[in-house]
Every structure is written in structure tokens, then in C-alpha cells.
Short mmCIF file of N, CA, C and O in Angstrom, two decimals:
data_model
loop_
_atom_site.label_atom_id
_atom_site.label_comp_id
_atom_site.label_asym_id
_atom_site.label_seq_id
_atom_site.Cartn_x
_atom_site.Cartn_y
_atom_site.Cartn_z
N MET V 38 34.22 12.69 42.69
CA MET V 38 34.06 11.91 41.44
C MET V 38 34.39 12.85 40.26
O MET V 38 35.12 12.53 39.37
N LEU V 39 33.86 14.09 40.15
CA LEU V 39 34.16 15.03 39.14
C LEU V 39 35.58 15.40 39.10
O LEU V 39 36.23 15.48 38.02
N ALA V 40 36.25 15.47 40.22
CA ALA V 40 37.69 15.81 40.28
C ALA V 40 38.53 14.69 39.61
O ALA V 40 39.50 14.97 38.94
N LYS V 41 38.15 13.43 39.80
CA LYS V 41 38.81 12.30 39.30
C LYS V 41 38.70 12.30 37.80
O LYS V 41 39.63 11.98 37.06
N VAL V 42 37.47 12.66 37.26
CA VAL V 42 37.22 12.68 35.82
C VAL V 42 38.18 13.78 35.22
O VAL V 42 38.78 13.59 34.21
N LYS V 43 38.20 14.96 35.85
CA LYS V 43 39.00 16.07 35.31
C LYS V 43 40.48 15.67 35.34
O LYS V 43 41.20 15.99 34.45
N GLN V 44 40.88 14.93 36.39
CA GLN V 44 42.28 14.53 36.53
C GLN V 44 42.63 13.61 35.39
O GLN V 44 43.66 13.65 34.75
N PHE V 45 41.73 12.68 35.09
CA PHE V 45 41.87 11.71 34.05
C PHE V 45 42.02 12.41 32.69
O PHE V 45 43.07 12.09 31.93
N PHE V 46 41.14 13.40 32.40
CA PHE V 46 41.24 14.06 31.08
C PHE V 46 42.53 14.95 31.05
O PHE V 46 43.08 15.12 29.96
N ASN V 47 42.90 15.51 32.03
CA ASN V 47 44.16 16.32 32.08
C ASN V 47 45.30 15.42 31.83
O ASN V 47 46.27 15.78 31.16
N GLN V 48 45.29 14.24 32.44
CA GLN V 48 46.41 13.26 32.23
C GLN V 48 46.43 12.85 30.78
O GLN V 48 47.48 12.68 30.17
N VAL V 49 45.27 12.47 30.16
CA VAL V 49 45.17 12.10 28.80
C VAL V 49 45.71 13.22 27.88
O VAL V 49 46.53 12.96 26.98
N GLN V 50 45.27 14.44 28.15
CA GLN V 50 45.73 15.57 27.34
C GLN V 50 47.16 15.81 27.50
O GLN V 50 47.89 16.03 26.53
N GLY V 51 47.72 15.64 28.68
CA GLY V 51 49.19 15.70 28.90
C GLY V 51 49.92 14.64 28.16
O GLY V 51 50.95 14.97 27.52
N ASN V 52 49.50 13.48 28.15
CA ASN V 52 50.05 12.35 27.34
C ASN V 52 50.06 12.59 25.79
O ASN V 52 50.98 12.31 25.08
N GLU V 53 48.89 13.19 25.40
CA GLU V 53 48.79 13.47 24.00
C GLU V 53 49.72 14.65 23.51
O GLU V 53 50.33 14.60 22.54
N MET V 54 49.93 15.61 24.44
CA MET V 54 50.84 16.64 24.23
C MET V 54 52.31 16.18 24.16
O MET V 54 53.00 16.51 23.27
N GLN V 55 52.62 15.26 25.07
CA GLN V 55 53.99 14.65 25.01
C GLN V 55 54.13 13.78 23.78
O GLN V 55 55.29 13.87 23.15
N GLN V 56 53.18 13.10 23.37
CA GLN V 56 53.29 12.33 22.19
C GLN V 56 53.50 13.23 20.96
O GLN V 56 54.24 12.95 20.02
N THR V 57 52.72 14.30 20.91
CA THR V 57 52.84 15.26 19.72
C THR V 57 54.27 15.80 19.75
O THR V 57 54.88 15.92 18.63
N GLN V 58 54.81 16.16 20.87
CA GLN V 58 56.19 16.70 20.91
C GLN V 58 57.20 15.73 20.46
O GLN V 58 58.09 15.97 19.72
N LEU V 59 56.96 14.41 20.85
CA LEU V 59 57.82 13.32 20.44
C LEU V 59 57.68 13.15 18.97
O LEU V 59 58.75 13.02 18.20
N ASP V 60 56.49 13.13 18.43
CA ASP V 60 56.33 12.99 16.93
C ASP V 60 57.02 14.09 16.18
O ASP V 60 57.64 13.85 15.14
N ASN V 61 56.86 15.33 16.69
CA ASN V 61 57.53 16.44 16.05
C ASN V 61 59.09 16.29 15.99
O ASN V 61 59.69 16.59 15.02
N LYS V 62 59.60 15.91 17.12
CA LYS V 62 61.09 15.71 17.28
C LYS V 62 61.48 14.61 16.24
O LYS V 62 62.46 14.76 15.57
N LEU V 63 60.83 13.53 16.24
CA LEU V 63 61.11 12.44 15.38
C LEU V 63 61.00 12.81 13.86
O LEU V 63 61.87 12.53 13.10
N ALA V 64 59.94 13.53 13.59
CA ALA V 64 59.70 13.99 12.14
C ALA V 64 60.87 14.98 11.74
O ALA V 64 61.37 14.81 10.59
N ALA V 65 61.12 15.96 12.64
CA ALA V 65 62.17 16.89 12.23
C ALA V 65 63.54 16.18 12.15
O ALA V 65 64.29 16.51 11.24
N THR V 66 63.87 15.27 13.00
CA THR V 66 65.16 14.53 12.88
C THR V 66 65.18 13.77 11.61
O THR V 66 66.14 13.67 10.88
N ALA V 67 64.08 13.10 11.27
CA ALA V 67 64.06 12.34 10.03
C ALA V 67 64.31 13.18 8.85
O ALA V 67 64.99 12.80 7.90
N LEU V 68 63.74 14.42 8.77
CA LEU V 68 63.99 15.29 7.67
C LEU V 68 65.39 15.81 7.63
O LEU V 68 65.97 15.87 6.58
N LEU V 69 66.01 16.02 8.76
CA LEU V 69 67.46 16.38 8.82
C LEU V 69 68.24 15.20 8.20
O LEU V 69 69.21 15.52 7.41
N ILE V 70 67.94 14.04 8.58
CA ILE V 70 68.65 12.85 8.02
C ILE V 70 68.45 12.75 6.57
O ILE V 70 69.39 12.40 5.84
N GLU V 71 67.26 12.96 6.06
CA GLU V 71 66.98 12.86 4.65
C GLU V 71 67.79 13.88 3.80
O GLU V 71 68.29 13.48 2.79
N VAL V 72 68.05 15.03 4.44
CA VAL V 72 68.87 16.02 3.68
C VAL V 72 70.30 15.51 3.64
O VAL V 72 70.99 15.60 2.62
N SER V 73 70.74 14.94 4.73
CA SER V 73 72.19 14.50 4.71
C SER V 73 72.38 13.26 3.86
O SER V 73 73.42 13.06 3.24
N ARG V 74 71.24 12.54 3.60
CA ARG V 74 71.29 11.33 2.68
C ARG V 74 71.18 11.72 1.25
O ARG V 74 71.41 10.95 0.34
N ALA V 75 70.66 12.90 0.98
CA ALA V 75 70.19 13.27 -0.35
C ALA V 75 71.34 13.13 -1.39
O ALA V 75 71.05 12.75 -2.53
N ASP V 76 72.53 13.47 -1.00
CA ASP V 76 73.63 13.45 -1.96
C ASP V 76 74.48 12.14 -1.89
O ASP V 76 75.57 12.04 -2.44
N ASP V 77 73.96 11.12 -1.15
CA ASP V 77 74.67 9.86 -0.97
C ASP V 77 76.01 10.06 -0.39
O ASP V 77 76.87 9.12 -0.49
N ASP V 78 76.22 11.15 0.37
CA ASP V 78 77.50 11.37 1.03
C ASP V 78 77.20 11.89 2.48
O ASP V 78 77.12 13.04 2.63
N ARG V 79 77.05 10.88 3.31
CA ARG V 79 76.69 11.32 4.78
C ARG V 79 77.99 11.68 5.49
O ARG V 79 78.49 10.97 6.19
N SER V 80 78.49 12.86 5.35
CA SER V 80 79.71 13.36 5.94
C SER V 80 79.61 13.48 7.39
O SER V 80 78.63 13.66 8.00
N HIS V 81 80.81 13.39 8.05
CA HIS V 81 80.93 13.57 9.41
C HIS V 81 80.35 14.89 9.85
O HIS V 81 79.75 15.14 10.84
N ALA V 82 80.68 15.91 9.02
CA ALA V 82 80.30 17.32 9.35
C ALA V 82 78.78 17.42 9.33
O ALA V 82 78.23 18.11 10.24
N GLU V 83 78.12 16.85 8.44
CA GLU V 83 76.64 16.80 8.38
C GLU V 83 76.05 16.06 9.60
O GLU V 83 75.08 16.63 10.21
N GLN V 84 76.65 14.97 9.93
CA GLN V 84 76.15 14.25 11.10
C GLN V 84 76.35 14.97 12.43
O GLN V 84 75.52 15.03 13.32
N GLU V 85 77.48 15.70 12.53
CA GLU V 85 77.76 16.51 13.62
C GLU V 85 76.82 17.74 13.75
O GLU V 85 76.34 18.13 14.77
N ALA V 86 76.53 18.26 12.55
CA ALA V 86 75.56 19.44 12.53
C ALA V 86 74.17 18.89 12.99
O ALA V 86 73.55 19.70 13.80
N ILE V 87 73.76 17.76 12.56
CA ILE V 87 72.49 17.25 13.02
C ILE V 87 72.49 17.00 14.51
O ILE V 87 71.58 17.43 15.21
N PHE V 88 73.51 16.48 14.99
CA PHE V 88 73.63 16.18 16.45
C PHE V 88 73.51 17.48 17.26
O PHE V 88 72.78 17.61 18.18
N GLN V 89 74.32 18.51 16.86
CA GLN V 89 74.35 19.74 17.64
C GLN V 89 73.04 20.54 17.50
O GLN V 89 72.55 21.10 18.46
N LEU V 90 72.33 20.49 16.26
CA LEU V 90 71.12 21.15 16.09
C LEU V 90 69.99 20.53 16.96
O LEU V 90 69.30 21.25 17.69
N LEU V 91 70.00 19.25 17.10
CA LEU V 91 68.99 18.57 17.87
C LEU V 91 69.24 18.82 19.42
O LEU V 91 68.32 19.07 20.16
N LYS V 92 70.47 18.71 19.81
CA LYS V 92 70.82 19.03 21.14
C LYS V 92 70.53 20.43 21.64
O LYS V 92 69.89 20.57 22.68
N LYS V 93 70.79 21.42 20.83
CA LYS V 93 70.48 22.77 21.09
C LYS V 93 69.01 23.06 21.02
O LYS V 93 68.46 23.59 22.00
N HIS V 94 68.34 22.70 19.96
CA HIS V 94 66.96 23.10 19.74
C HIS V 94 66.06 22.38 20.74
O HIS V 94 65.02 22.96 21.20
N PHE V 95 66.27 21.03 20.88
CA PHE V 95 65.33 20.36 21.78
C PHE V 95 65.80 20.19 23.18
O PHE V 95 65.09 19.61 24.04
N GLU V 96 66.99 20.72 23.49
CA GLU V 96 67.49 20.76 24.81
C GLU V 96 67.59 19.29 25.36
O GLU V 96 67.08 18.97 26.43
N LEU V 97 68.35 18.45 24.61
CA LEU V 97 68.41 17.07 24.96
C LEU V 97 69.83 16.68 25.36
O LEU V 97 70.79 17.39 24.96
N SER V 98 70.01 15.65 26.11
CA SER V 98 71.37 15.13 26.55
C SER V 98 71.99 14.46 25.33
O SER V 98 71.26 14.20 24.34
N ASP V 99 73.29 14.19 25.33
CA ASP V 99 73.84 13.51 24.30
C ASP V 99 73.20 12.07 24.00
O ASP V 99 73.01 11.65 22.86
N ASP V 100 72.93 11.35 25.08
CA ASP V 100 72.28 10.06 25.00
C ASP V 100 70.86 10.12 24.32
O ASP V 100 70.51 9.30 23.50
N GLU V 101 70.13 11.21 24.75
CA GLU V 101 68.85 11.37 24.16
C GLU V 101 68.86 11.71 22.70
O GLU V 101 68.06 11.17 21.92
N VAL V 102 69.91 12.48 22.29
CA VAL V 102 70.02 12.81 20.87
C VAL V 102 70.50 11.51 20.17
O VAL V 102 69.85 11.31 19.04
N ARG V 103 71.33 10.73 20.64
CA ARG V 103 71.76 9.50 19.97
C ARG V 103 70.49 8.60 19.70
O ARG V 103 70.37 7.99 18.63
N GLU V 104 69.72 8.49 20.77
CA GLU V 104 68.54 7.60 20.69
C GLU V 104 67.52 8.12 19.71
O GLU V 104 67.02 7.41 18.90
N LEU V 105 67.34 9.44 19.64
CA LEU V 105 66.49 10.08 18.70
C LEU V 105 66.88 9.85 17.30
O LEU V 105 66.13 9.54 16.38
N ILE V 106 68.28 10.04 17.06
CA ILE V 106 68.76 9.83 15.74
C ILE V 106 68.66 8.41 15.26
O ILE V 106 68.29 8.09 14.14
N THR V 107 68.86 7.46 16.20
CA THR V 107 68.75 6.00 15.90
C THR V 107 67.35 5.67 15.46
O THR V 107 67.11 5.04 14.40
N THR V 108 66.38 6.23 16.19
CA THR V 108 64.91 5.87 15.93
C THR V 108 64.53 6.59 14.59
O THR V 108 63.87 5.99 13.75
N ALA V 109 64.98 7.84 14.38
CA ALA V 109 64.68 8.56 13.14
C ALA V 109 65.37 7.93 11.89
O ALA V 109 64.74 7.84 10.88
N ASN V 110 66.55 7.34 12.13
CA ASN V 110 67.14 6.58 10.95
C ASN V 110 66.34 5.35 10.61
O ASN V 110 66.08 5.15 9.40
N GLN V 111 65.81 4.65 11.57
CA GLN V 111 64.98 3.48 11.31
C GLN V 111 63.66 3.95 10.71
O GLN V 111 63.26 3.28 9.76
N THR V 112 63.13 4.94 11.15
CA THR V 112 61.85 5.51 10.70
C THR V 112 62.00 6.01 9.21
O THR V 112 61.19 5.68 8.35
N SER V 113 63.14 6.59 9.04
CA SER V 113 63.37 7.11 7.68
C SER V 113 63.63 6.01 6.69
O SER V 113 63.20 6.08 5.51
N ASP V 114 64.42 4.98 7.11
CA ASP V 114 64.57 3.81 6.21
C ASP V 114 63.24 3.18 5.84
O ASP V 114 63.16 2.66 4.67
N ASP V 115 62.26 3.22 6.66
CA ASP V 115 60.97 2.59 6.38
C ASP V 115 60.04 3.42 5.66
O ASP V 115 58.95 2.99 5.17
N ALA V 116 60.31 4.71 5.60
CA ALA V 116 59.49 5.70 4.98
C ALA V 116 59.37 5.59 3.44
O ALA V 116 60.40 5.23 2.80
N THR V 117 58.27 5.86 2.87
CA THR V 117 58.10 5.84 1.38
C THR V 117 58.14 7.14 0.81
O THR V 117 58.31 7.34 -0.36
N SER V 118 57.93 8.21 1.67
CA SER V 118 58.05 9.61 1.20
C SER V 118 58.31 10.57 2.39
O SER V 118 58.29 10.20 3.48
N LEU V 119 58.51 11.81 1.91
CA LEU V 119 58.72 12.84 3.06
C LEU V 119 57.40 13.27 3.67
O LEU V 119 57.44 13.88 4.80
N TYR V 120 56.25 12.91 3.03
CA TYR V 120 54.93 13.39 3.46
C TYR V 120 54.68 13.03 4.81
O TYR V 120 54.07 13.83 5.67
N GLN V 121 54.94 11.82 5.28
CA GLN V 121 54.59 11.40 6.61
C GLN V 121 55.27 12.28 7.66
O GLN V 121 54.74 12.48 8.72
N PHE V 122 56.57 12.74 7.42
CA PHE V 122 57.24 13.68 8.36
C PHE V 122 56.62 15.09 8.25
O PHE V 122 56.46 15.73 9.24
N THR V 123 56.55 15.57 7.01
CA THR V 123 56.01 16.94 6.87
C THR V 123 54.64 17.13 7.36
O THR V 123 54.27 18.20 7.88
N SER V 124 53.76 16.14 7.13
CA SER V 124 52.40 16.27 7.60
C SER V 124 52.25 16.41 9.10
O SER V 124 51.48 17.15 9.65
N THR V 125 53.12 15.70 9.81
CA THR V 125 53.23 15.72 11.29
C THR V 125 53.61 17.21 11.78
O THR V 125 52.98 17.76 12.58
N ILE V 126 54.62 17.69 11.06
CA ILE V 126 55.09 19.04 11.48
C ILE V 126 54.15 20.06 11.02
O ILE V 126 53.85 21.03 11.92
N LYS V 127 53.55 19.98 9.81
CA LYS V 127 52.64 20.99 9.43
C LYS V 127 51.44 21.09 10.28
O LYS V 127 50.91 22.12 10.59
N LYS V 128 50.99 19.93 10.78
CA LYS V 128 49.78 19.89 11.64
C LYS V 128 50.17 20.47 13.12
O LYS V 128 49.21 21.14 13.61
N ASN V 129 51.24 20.36 13.56
CA ASN V 129 51.58 20.73 14.97
C ASN V 129 52.52 21.96 15.13
O ASN V 129 52.68 22.45 16.19
N ALA V 130 53.10 22.45 14.08
CA ALA V 130 54.13 23.53 14.23
C ALA V 130 53.56 24.87 13.71
O ALA V 130 52.81 24.89 12.72
N SER V 131 54.06 25.91 14.23
CA SER V 131 53.63 27.25 13.76
C SER V 131 54.48 27.62 12.52
O SER V 131 55.44 26.90 12.19
N ARG V 132 54.14 28.67 11.83
CA ARG V 132 54.91 29.11 10.63
C ARG V 132 56.32 29.36 11.04
O ARG V 132 57.26 28.94 10.33
N GLU V 133 56.58 30.00 12.15
CA GLU V 133 57.94 30.31 12.59
C GLU V 133 58.75 29.05 12.87
O GLU V 133 59.95 28.93 12.44
N GLN V 134 58.09 28.09 13.45
CA GLN V 134 58.78 26.75 13.72
C GLN V 134 59.11 26.05 12.43
O GLN V 134 60.16 25.37 12.29
N ARG V 135 58.21 26.15 11.49
CA ARG V 135 58.44 25.50 10.17
C ARG V 135 59.65 26.21 9.41
O ARG V 135 60.48 25.56 8.82
N VAL V 136 59.76 27.48 9.52
CA VAL V 136 60.80 28.32 8.86
C VAL V 136 62.09 27.89 9.61
O VAL V 136 63.12 27.83 8.96
N LYS V 137 62.05 27.75 10.92
CA LYS V 137 63.31 27.42 11.68
C LYS V 137 63.76 26.00 11.20
O LYS V 137 64.98 25.74 11.11
N LEU V 138 62.88 25.08 10.90
CA LEU V 138 63.19 23.78 10.44
C LEU V 138 63.93 23.91 9.08
O LEU V 138 64.95 23.26 8.80
N ILE V 139 63.39 24.66 8.21
CA ILE V 139 63.99 24.86 6.90
C ILE V 139 65.41 25.40 7.06
O ILE V 139 66.38 24.94 6.35
N HIS V 140 65.56 26.37 7.91
CA HIS V 140 66.92 26.86 8.24
C HIS V 140 67.86 25.76 8.73
O HIS V 140 69.03 25.67 8.27
N ALA V 141 67.34 24.91 9.61
CA ALA V 141 68.19 23.81 10.10
C ALA V 141 68.55 22.88 8.97
O ALA V 141 69.70 22.35 8.97
N LEU V 142 67.62 22.59 7.99
CA LEU V 142 67.91 21.78 6.94
C LEU V 142 68.94 22.35 6.09
O LEU V 142 69.94 21.70 5.63
N TRP V 143 69.05 23.66 5.90
CA TRP V 143 70.10 24.38 5.18
C TRP V 143 71.43 24.24 5.91
O TRP V 143 72.51 24.08 5.32
N VAL V 144 71.38 24.43 7.22
CA VAL V 144 72.65 24.25 7.99
C VAL V 144 73.27 22.87 7.76
O VAL V 144 74.51 22.78 7.64
N VAL V 145 72.42 21.88 7.77
CA VAL V 145 72.97 20.52 7.49
C VAL V 145 73.53 20.43 6.07
O VAL V 145 74.62 19.84 5.92
N ALA V 146 72.86 20.96 5.15
CA ALA V 146 73.30 20.93 3.76
C ALA V 146 74.63 21.73 3.59
O ALA V 146 75.53 21.22 2.83
N TYR V 147 74.83 22.80 4.25
CA TYR V 147 76.13 23.56 4.23
C TYR V 147 77.17 22.93 5.04
O TYR V 147 78.39 23.50 4.95
N ALA V 148 76.95 22.11 5.92
CA ALA V 148 77.95 21.69 6.98
C ALA V 148 79.14 21.12 6.33
O ALA V 148 80.26 21.31 6.84
N ASP V 149 79.10 20.45 5.14
CA ASP V 149 80.28 19.81 4.50
C ASP V 149 80.92 20.82 3.54
O ASP V 149 81.83 20.37 2.83
N GLY V 150 80.44 21.97 3.46
CA GLY V 150 81.13 23.03 2.64
C GLY V 150 80.54 23.23 1.28
O GLY V 150 80.85 24.11 0.58
N GLU V 151 79.64 22.35 0.91
CA GLU V 151 78.99 22.49 -0.41
C GLU V 151 77.55 21.93 -0.39
O GLU V 151 77.31 20.91 0.27
N VAL V 152 76.70 22.58 -1.15
CA VAL V 152 75.32 22.08 -1.28
C VAL V 152 75.15 21.38 -2.53
O VAL V 152 75.28 21.93 -3.67
N ASP V 153 74.81 20.09 -2.45
CA ASP V 153 74.55 19.31 -3.67
C ASP V 153 73.16 19.67 -4.19
O ASP V 153 72.29 19.93 -3.40
N PRO V 154 72.94 19.61 -5.49
CA PRO V 154 71.63 19.88 -6.02
C PRO V 154 70.53 18.95 -5.49
O PRO V 154 69.38 19.44 -5.35
N GLN V 155 70.86 17.72 -5.05
CA GLN V 155 69.89 16.83 -4.52
C GLN V 155 69.48 17.31 -3.07
O GLN V 155 68.30 17.17 -2.64
N GLU V 156 70.43 17.80 -2.36
CA GLU V 156 70.19 18.35 -1.04
C GLU V 156 69.20 19.61 -1.18
O GLU V 156 68.23 19.68 -0.41
N GLU V 157 69.52 20.57 -2.11
CA GLU V 157 68.67 21.64 -2.32
C GLU V 157 67.25 21.27 -2.79
O GLU V 157 66.24 21.76 -2.34
N ALA V 158 67.20 20.16 -3.73
CA ALA V 158 65.90 19.75 -4.14
C ALA V 158 65.02 19.17 -3.00
O ALA V 158 63.76 19.36 -2.84
N THR V 159 65.73 18.44 -2.04
CA THR V 159 65.01 17.85 -0.90
C THR V 159 64.52 18.96 0.03
O THR V 159 63.38 18.98 0.43
N ILE V 160 65.36 19.98 0.27
CA ILE V 160 64.83 21.12 1.08
C ILE V 160 63.72 21.84 0.46
O ILE V 160 62.75 22.24 1.11
N ARG V 161 63.83 22.08 -0.91
CA ARG V 161 62.73 22.76 -1.57
C ARG V 161 61.45 21.92 -1.48
O ARG V 161 60.33 22.50 -1.18
N LYS V 162 61.50 20.66 -1.62
CA LYS V 162 60.36 19.78 -1.50
C LYS V 162 59.72 19.87 -0.15
O LYS V 162 58.57 19.97 0.14
N VAL V 163 60.59 19.83 0.87
CA VAL V 163 60.15 19.96 2.34
C VAL V 163 59.40 21.28 2.54
O VAL V 163 58.36 21.37 3.15
N ALA V 164 60.03 22.34 2.03
CA ALA V 164 59.47 23.69 2.20
C ALA V 164 58.11 23.74 1.56
O ALA V 164 57.13 24.35 2.13
N ASP V 165 57.98 23.23 0.40
CA ASP V 165 56.67 23.20 -0.30
C ASP V 165 55.69 22.43 0.56
O ASP V 165 54.46 22.83 0.65
N LEU V 166 56.02 21.10 0.99
CA LEU V 166 55.10 20.43 1.71
C LEU V 166 54.68 21.12 3.06
O LEU V 166 53.59 20.80 3.60
N LEU V 167 55.60 21.96 3.63
CA LEU V 167 55.28 22.56 4.86
C LEU V 167 54.63 23.97 4.64
O LEU V 167 54.42 24.71 5.58
N TYR V 168 54.36 24.27 3.35
CA TYR V 168 53.76 25.62 3.04
C TYR V 168 54.68 26.78 3.56
O TYR V 168 54.14 27.80 4.02
N VAL V 169 55.91 26.55 3.37
CA VAL V 169 56.83 27.65 3.72
C VAL V 169 56.99 28.48 2.42
O VAL V 169 57.26 28.02 1.40
N SER V 170 56.83 29.80 2.49
CA SER V 170 56.81 30.68 1.36
C SER V 170 58.28 30.71 0.71
O SER V 170 59.29 30.40 1.41
N HIS V 171 58.34 31.10 -0.50
CA HIS V 171 59.61 31.14 -1.22
C HIS V 171 60.48 32.15 -0.58
O HIS V 171 61.70 31.96 -0.40
N SER V 172 59.95 33.33 -0.20
CA SER V 172 60.85 34.32 0.51
C SER V 172 61.39 33.83 1.88
O SER V 172 62.56 34.01 2.16
N ASP V 173 60.58 33.07 2.56
CA ASP V 173 61.09 32.41 3.84
C ASP V 173 62.15 31.43 3.56
O ASP V 173 63.20 31.26 4.28
N TYR V 174 61.90 30.62 2.60
CA TYR V 174 62.88 29.62 2.07
C TYR V 174 64.17 30.22 1.77
O TYR V 174 65.27 29.77 2.27
N ILE V 175 64.13 31.29 0.94
CA ILE V 175 65.42 32.01 0.53
C ILE V 175 66.14 32.64 1.77
O ILE V 175 67.32 32.62 1.95
N GLN V 176 65.33 33.29 2.61
CA GLN V 176 65.84 33.84 3.82
C GLN V 176 66.54 32.86 4.73
O GLN V 176 67.63 33.10 5.23
N ALA V 177 65.96 31.71 4.89
CA ALA V 177 66.52 30.68 5.70
C ALA V 177 67.89 30.22 5.07
O ALA V 177 68.82 29.94 5.80
N LYS V 178 67.85 30.03 3.80
CA LYS V 178 69.10 29.65 3.01
C LYS V 178 70.18 30.70 3.31
O LYS V 178 71.37 30.28 3.58
N LEU V 179 69.85 31.91 3.12
CA LEU V 179 70.92 33.06 3.30
C LEU V 179 71.45 33.01 4.66
O LEU V 179 72.64 33.31 4.91
N GLN V 180 70.50 32.86 5.70
CA GLN V 180 71.05 32.84 7.05
C GLN V 180 71.84 31.64 7.39
O GLN V 180 72.80 31.74 8.19
N ALA V 181 71.69 30.51 6.75
CA ALA V 181 72.46 29.35 6.95
C ALA V 181 73.83 29.48 6.37
O ALA V 181 74.78 28.82 6.83
N GLU V 182 73.93 30.21 5.30
CA GLU V 182 75.28 30.31 4.59
C GLU V 182 76.17 30.95 5.50
O GLU V 182 77.34 30.74 5.66
#
């Protein structure tokens, strides 16, 4: 009986961990999309950068990336602010992971060859909401250039 109870709680904990990982992926993808939308010019280069970043970072297949992007687009369309995405990441990600996300946001912003002030403002806002220090913000920007 005790073994069955332990198995149940391990299964619940495993499901919660999988849900947290899915939430983090969805939130990160939505933030990448928000940066690409910030300048009202969703270039092919930015979309390709998002696709490749997700594929590499999360080790997903092409179909899984497409599905994640579709879901994140819908979620982002329904969002009223960036807070719902940043709060998920802030709660579940380490400092290093948050800085890597800021770097990824810069990669998307630079993908089309120029950074629009709206893209930079969006990244700055995300960095603030994630409690990423200014020095880490600048270092991520410089690395993405």
C-alpha cells in the first residue's frame, strides 16, 4: 500500500515537472515572438531565428517547434502584458537561464540586421521583469551582436 502511495506522488510530481517545463517553453517562445512583433515587422530572418533557437535550446523536432510557435502565437495574442510570461520564467528558471533568454531575445532582435527601439524597449522590460541585472543585460546584448 505504501509503495502505491509513493508511486502516485512520484507520478504527480513528474507530471508537475513536465507541466513546468512546458510552461517555461511556452513562456519563452511567447517572449521571443513579442520581440519579433515589437517593431511591427515580423521579418523572415526573425522568424527563422526563433525557430532555430527553439530547436537548438529545447532539442525539439521541426514539427514540435512549429506546434510550440503556433501555441505561443495564440497565447501571445490573448495576453494583456508580458508579466504572465515573465512570472512563469522568473519562478522556474535560474539566473543563468534568465540571462540566456535575454541573449536569445537579442539574437531575434538582431536577426534582420537592425534593432528597432521598440525591440530594445521590449527586451529591457523583459530583463527588468526577470530581475536580470543591467550588466548581464548589456553582456547578453554584446554577445548577440
